[in-house]
Coordinates of C-alpha atoms in Angstrom, one line a residue:
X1213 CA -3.6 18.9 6.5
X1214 CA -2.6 18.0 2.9
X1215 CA 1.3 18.2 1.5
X1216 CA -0.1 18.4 -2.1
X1217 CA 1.3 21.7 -3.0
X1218 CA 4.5 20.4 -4.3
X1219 CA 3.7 17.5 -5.6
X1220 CA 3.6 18.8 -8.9
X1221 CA 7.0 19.8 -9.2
X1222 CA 9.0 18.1 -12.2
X1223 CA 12.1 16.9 -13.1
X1224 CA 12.0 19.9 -15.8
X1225 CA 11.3 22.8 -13.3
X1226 CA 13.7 21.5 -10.6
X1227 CA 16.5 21.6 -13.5
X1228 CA 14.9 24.9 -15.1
X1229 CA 15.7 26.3 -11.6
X1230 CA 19.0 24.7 -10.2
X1231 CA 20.6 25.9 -13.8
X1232 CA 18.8 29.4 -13.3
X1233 CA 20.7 29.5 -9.9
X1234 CA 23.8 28.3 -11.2
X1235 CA 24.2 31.4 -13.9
X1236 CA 23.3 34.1 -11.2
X1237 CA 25.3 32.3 -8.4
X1238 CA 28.5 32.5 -11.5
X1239 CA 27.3 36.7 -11.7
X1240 CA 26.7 36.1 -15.3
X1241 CA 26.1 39.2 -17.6
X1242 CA 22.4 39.1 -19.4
X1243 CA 24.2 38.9 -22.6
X1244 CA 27.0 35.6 -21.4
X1245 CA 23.6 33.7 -19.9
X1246 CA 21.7 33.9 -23.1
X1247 CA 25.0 32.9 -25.1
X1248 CA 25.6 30.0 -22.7
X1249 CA 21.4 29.2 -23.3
X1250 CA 22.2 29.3 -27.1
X1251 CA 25.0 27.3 -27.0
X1252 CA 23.6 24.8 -24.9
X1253 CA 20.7 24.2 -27.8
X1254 CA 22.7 24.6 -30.8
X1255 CA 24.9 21.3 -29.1
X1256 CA 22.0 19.2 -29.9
X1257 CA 22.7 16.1 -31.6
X1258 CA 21.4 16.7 -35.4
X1259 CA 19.1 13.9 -36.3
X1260 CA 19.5 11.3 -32.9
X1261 CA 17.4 9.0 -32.6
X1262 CA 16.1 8.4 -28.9
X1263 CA 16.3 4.8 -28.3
X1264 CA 14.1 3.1 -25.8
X1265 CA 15.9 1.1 -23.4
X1266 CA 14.9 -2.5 -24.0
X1267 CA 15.2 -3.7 -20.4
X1268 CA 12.7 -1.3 -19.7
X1269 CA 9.9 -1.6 -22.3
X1270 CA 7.0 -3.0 -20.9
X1271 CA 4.0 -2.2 -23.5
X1272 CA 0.7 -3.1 -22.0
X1273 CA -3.0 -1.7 -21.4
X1274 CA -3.7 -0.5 -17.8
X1275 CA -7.7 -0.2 -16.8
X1276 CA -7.8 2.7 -14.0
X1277 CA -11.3 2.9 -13.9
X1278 CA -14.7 0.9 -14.8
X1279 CA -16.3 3.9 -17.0
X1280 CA -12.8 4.4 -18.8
X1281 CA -10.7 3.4 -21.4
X1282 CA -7.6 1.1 -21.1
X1283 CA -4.2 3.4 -21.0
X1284 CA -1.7 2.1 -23.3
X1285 CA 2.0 2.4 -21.6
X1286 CA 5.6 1.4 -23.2
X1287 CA 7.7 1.6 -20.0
X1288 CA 7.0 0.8 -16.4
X1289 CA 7.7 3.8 -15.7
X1290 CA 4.5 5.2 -18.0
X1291 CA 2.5 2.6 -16.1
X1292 CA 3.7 4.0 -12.6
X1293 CA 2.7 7.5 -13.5
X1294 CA -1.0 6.5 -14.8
X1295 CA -1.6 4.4 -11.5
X1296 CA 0.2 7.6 -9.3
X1297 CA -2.8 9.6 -10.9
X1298 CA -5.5 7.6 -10.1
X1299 CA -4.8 8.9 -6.9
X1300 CA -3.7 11.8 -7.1
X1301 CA -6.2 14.4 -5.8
X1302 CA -8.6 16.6 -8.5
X1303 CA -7.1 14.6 -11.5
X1304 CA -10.3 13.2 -14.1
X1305 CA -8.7 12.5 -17.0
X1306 CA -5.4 10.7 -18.4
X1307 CA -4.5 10.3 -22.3
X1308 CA -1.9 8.6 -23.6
X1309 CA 0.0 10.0 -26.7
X1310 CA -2.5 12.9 -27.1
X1311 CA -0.8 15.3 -29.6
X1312 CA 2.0 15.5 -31.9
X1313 CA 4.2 18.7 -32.0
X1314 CA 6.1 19.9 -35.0
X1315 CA 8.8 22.3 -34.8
X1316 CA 12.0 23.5 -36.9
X1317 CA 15.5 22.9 -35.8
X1318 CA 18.3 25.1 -36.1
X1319 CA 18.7 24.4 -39.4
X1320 CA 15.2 24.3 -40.1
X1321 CA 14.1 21.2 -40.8
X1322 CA 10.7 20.0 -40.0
X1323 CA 11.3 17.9 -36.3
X1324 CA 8.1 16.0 -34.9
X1325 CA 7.7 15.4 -30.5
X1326 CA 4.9 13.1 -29.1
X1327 CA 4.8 13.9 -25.2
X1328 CA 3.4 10.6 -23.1
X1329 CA 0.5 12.2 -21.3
X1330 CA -2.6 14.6 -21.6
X1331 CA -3.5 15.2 -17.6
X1332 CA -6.3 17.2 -17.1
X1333 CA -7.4 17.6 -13.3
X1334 CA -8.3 20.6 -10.7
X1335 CA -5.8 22.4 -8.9
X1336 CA -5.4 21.9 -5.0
X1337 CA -7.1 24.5 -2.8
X1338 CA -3.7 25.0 -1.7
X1339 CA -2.3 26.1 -5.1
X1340 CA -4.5 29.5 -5.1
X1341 CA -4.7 32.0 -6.2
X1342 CA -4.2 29.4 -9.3
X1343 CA -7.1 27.2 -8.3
X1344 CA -9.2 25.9 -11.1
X1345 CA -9.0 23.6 -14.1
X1346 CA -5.4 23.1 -15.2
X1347 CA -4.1 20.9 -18.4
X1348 CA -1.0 19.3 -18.6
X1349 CA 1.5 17.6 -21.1
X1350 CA 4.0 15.3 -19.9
X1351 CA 6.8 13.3 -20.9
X1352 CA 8.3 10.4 -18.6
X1353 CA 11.4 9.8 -18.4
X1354 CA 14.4 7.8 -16.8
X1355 CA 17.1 10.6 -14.8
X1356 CA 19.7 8.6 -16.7
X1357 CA 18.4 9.6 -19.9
X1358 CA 18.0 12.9 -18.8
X1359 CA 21.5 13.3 -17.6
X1360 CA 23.0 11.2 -20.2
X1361 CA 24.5 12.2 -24.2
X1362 CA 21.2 12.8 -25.8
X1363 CA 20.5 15.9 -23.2
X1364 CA 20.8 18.4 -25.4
X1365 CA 18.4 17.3 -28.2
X1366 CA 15.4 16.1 -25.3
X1367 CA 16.3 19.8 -23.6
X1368 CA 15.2 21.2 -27.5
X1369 CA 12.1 19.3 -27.4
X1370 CA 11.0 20.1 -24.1
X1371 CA 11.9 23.8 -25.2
X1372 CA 9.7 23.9 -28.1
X1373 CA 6.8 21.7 -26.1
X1374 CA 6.6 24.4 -23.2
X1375 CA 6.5 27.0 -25.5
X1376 CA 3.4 25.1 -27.4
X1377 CA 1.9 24.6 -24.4
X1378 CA 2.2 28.1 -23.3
X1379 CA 0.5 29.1 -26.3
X1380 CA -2.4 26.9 -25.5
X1381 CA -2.8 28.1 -22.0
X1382 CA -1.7 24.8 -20.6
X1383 CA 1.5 23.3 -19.2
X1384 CA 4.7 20.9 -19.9
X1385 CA 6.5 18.8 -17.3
X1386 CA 8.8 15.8 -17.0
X1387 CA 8.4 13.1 -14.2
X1388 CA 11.0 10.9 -13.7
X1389 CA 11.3 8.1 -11.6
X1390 CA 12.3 10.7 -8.3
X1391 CA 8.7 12.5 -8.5
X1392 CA 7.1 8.9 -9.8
X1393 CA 7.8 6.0 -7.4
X1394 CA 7.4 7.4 -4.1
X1395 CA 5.3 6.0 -1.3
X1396 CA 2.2 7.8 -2.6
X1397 CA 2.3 5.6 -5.6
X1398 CA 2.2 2.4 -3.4
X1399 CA -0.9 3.9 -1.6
X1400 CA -1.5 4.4 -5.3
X1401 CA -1.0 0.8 -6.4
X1402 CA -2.7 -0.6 -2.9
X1403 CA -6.0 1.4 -4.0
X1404 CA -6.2 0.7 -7.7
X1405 CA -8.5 -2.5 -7.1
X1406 CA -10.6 -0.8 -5.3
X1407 CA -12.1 1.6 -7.7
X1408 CA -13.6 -1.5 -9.2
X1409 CA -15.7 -2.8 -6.3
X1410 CA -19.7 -2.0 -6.6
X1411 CA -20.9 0.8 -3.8
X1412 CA -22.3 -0.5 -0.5
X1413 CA -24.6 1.5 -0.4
X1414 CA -26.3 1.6 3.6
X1415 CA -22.2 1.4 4.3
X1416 CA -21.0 4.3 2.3
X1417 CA -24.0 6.1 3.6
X1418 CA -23.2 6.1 7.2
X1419 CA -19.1 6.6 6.7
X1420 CA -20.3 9.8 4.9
X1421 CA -22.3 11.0 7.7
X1422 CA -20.1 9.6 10.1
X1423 CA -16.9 11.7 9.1
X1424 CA -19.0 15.0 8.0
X1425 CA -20.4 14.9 12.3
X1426 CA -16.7 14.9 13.3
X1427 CA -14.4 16.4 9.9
X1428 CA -11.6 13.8 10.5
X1429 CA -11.8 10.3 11.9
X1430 CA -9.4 7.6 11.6
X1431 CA -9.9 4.3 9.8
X1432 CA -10.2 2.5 13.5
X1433 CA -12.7 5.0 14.7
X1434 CA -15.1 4.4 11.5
X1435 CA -15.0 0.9 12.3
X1436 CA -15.8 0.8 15.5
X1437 CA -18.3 3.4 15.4
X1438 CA -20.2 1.6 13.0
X1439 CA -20.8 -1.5 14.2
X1440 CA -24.1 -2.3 12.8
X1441 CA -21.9 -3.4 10.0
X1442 CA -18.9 -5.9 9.9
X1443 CA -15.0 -4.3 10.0
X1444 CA -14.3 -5.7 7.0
X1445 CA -17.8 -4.0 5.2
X1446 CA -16.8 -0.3 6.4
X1447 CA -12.9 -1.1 6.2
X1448 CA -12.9 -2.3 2.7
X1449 CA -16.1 1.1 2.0
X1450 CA -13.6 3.8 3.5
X1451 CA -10.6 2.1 1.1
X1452 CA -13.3 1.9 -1.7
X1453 CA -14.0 6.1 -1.0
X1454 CA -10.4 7.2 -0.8
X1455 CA -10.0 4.8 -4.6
X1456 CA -13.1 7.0 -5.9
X1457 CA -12.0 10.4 -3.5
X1458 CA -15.2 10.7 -2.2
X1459 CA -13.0 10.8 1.2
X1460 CA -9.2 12.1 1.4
X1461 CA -6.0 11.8 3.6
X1462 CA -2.9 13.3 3.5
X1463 CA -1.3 12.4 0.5
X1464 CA 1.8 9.9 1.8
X1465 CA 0.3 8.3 4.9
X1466 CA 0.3 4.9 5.1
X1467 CA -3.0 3.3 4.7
X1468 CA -3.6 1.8 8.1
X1469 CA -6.2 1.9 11.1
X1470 CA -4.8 4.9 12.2
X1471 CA -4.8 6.5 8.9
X1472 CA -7.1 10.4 9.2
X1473 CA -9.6 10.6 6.8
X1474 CA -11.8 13.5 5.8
X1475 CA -13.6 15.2 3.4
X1476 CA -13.4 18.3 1.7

């Protein structure tokens, strides 16, 4: 019912993978792939500084939720991914700036790397046999960054930061703005304001029951059912319970009348 299984694919495995394809598809030898993976890292720009692009700095607080803290953000982009979250199924927690990694570059000098994001959330049914808690660093960034000159020294970083991660038992991806502002982030966005309405209690009461007598029921079908309440009481309780994921839909449907809901 749900197409959550791949949307946790990155920027960083998507790339991991098309230049994985690329080496076998040129029948490299072991020994020319690992030089070509060495000589792609030892390219990096000694010393760059990444610079922020300032026509897309946007630093600000963003409130996802009444019982937590604000999420500070320095691009749009930051902001989008935090909101995309708060919808995104099984996720319960979202730190900005959460550790710092050092390292040693080639030449071995000390070299510090803040990811963006700490995500800690459940894994989708659909992901066994990997179900379960999963933790997550991230970095956001642009694709033009990513594809641009300073490449090789964010590839380094992201090298050292998977490896880190690894050690930890956790995981590193990159989002760009491909996996970020996609039409589940407007249902996203279109939700956010609801996870701040107070419970309706008798309401959210008989939607519950109403959806667990007959597993999936669309938005119009709740309302009418239920008409010992107004439409706009149960329509604006069913929006409030997909905010809070006490009830779910697929993950990129639009949220209209006809819109399936169920629970899990």
């Amino acid at each position: 019912m749900s197409k959550n299984k791949g949307l946790w694919v990155d920027w960083l495995t998507k790339y991991e993978t098309e230049t994985q394809n690329m080496r076998l598809g040129k029948n490299y030898s072991l020994a020319e792939s690992f030089f070509e993976i060495l000589d792609d890292i030892s390219a990096e720009t000694r010393g760059a500084r990444e610079i922020r692009p300032t026509d897309r700095s946007i630093t600000g607080l963003l409130k996802v939720a009444p019982d937590q803290p604000q999420i500070p953000f320095e691009l749009s982009l930051e902001r989008d991914f935090a909101i995309l979250m708060t919808g995104r199924r099984g996720v319960f927690s979202i730190e900005a700036q959460p550790v710092t990694i050092r390292y040693l570059d080639d030449l071995g000098k000390e070299r510090t790397y803040t990811p963006d994001f700490l995500i800690t959330r459940y894994r989708h049914e659909l992901e066994r046999p990997e179900s379960g808690l999963h933790t997550m660093l991230v970095e956001i960034k642009y694709t033009s960054d990513l594809d641009g000159k300073n490449q090789p020294t964010l590839l380094q970083k992201f090298k050292h930061a998977k490896q880190w991660t690894e050690f930890k038992g956790w995981s590193f991806s990159v989002f760009t703005e491909k996996e970020i502002r996609t039409s589940e982030l407007e249902r996203a966005r279109e939700l956010l304001p609801y996870r701040f309405l107070d419970s309706d209690t008798p309401v959210e009461f008989a939607i519950d029951l109403f959806v667990q007598q007959h597993k999936v029921a669309t938005i119009r079908q709740i309302t009418d059912a239920l008409h010992n309440f107004s439409e706009e009481q149960v329509h604006t309780e069913v929006l409030k319970m997909l905010a809070t994921h006490q009830l779910f839909a697929d993950d990129e449907s639009r949220l209209d009348a006809d819109l399936s809901i169920y629970l899990l």
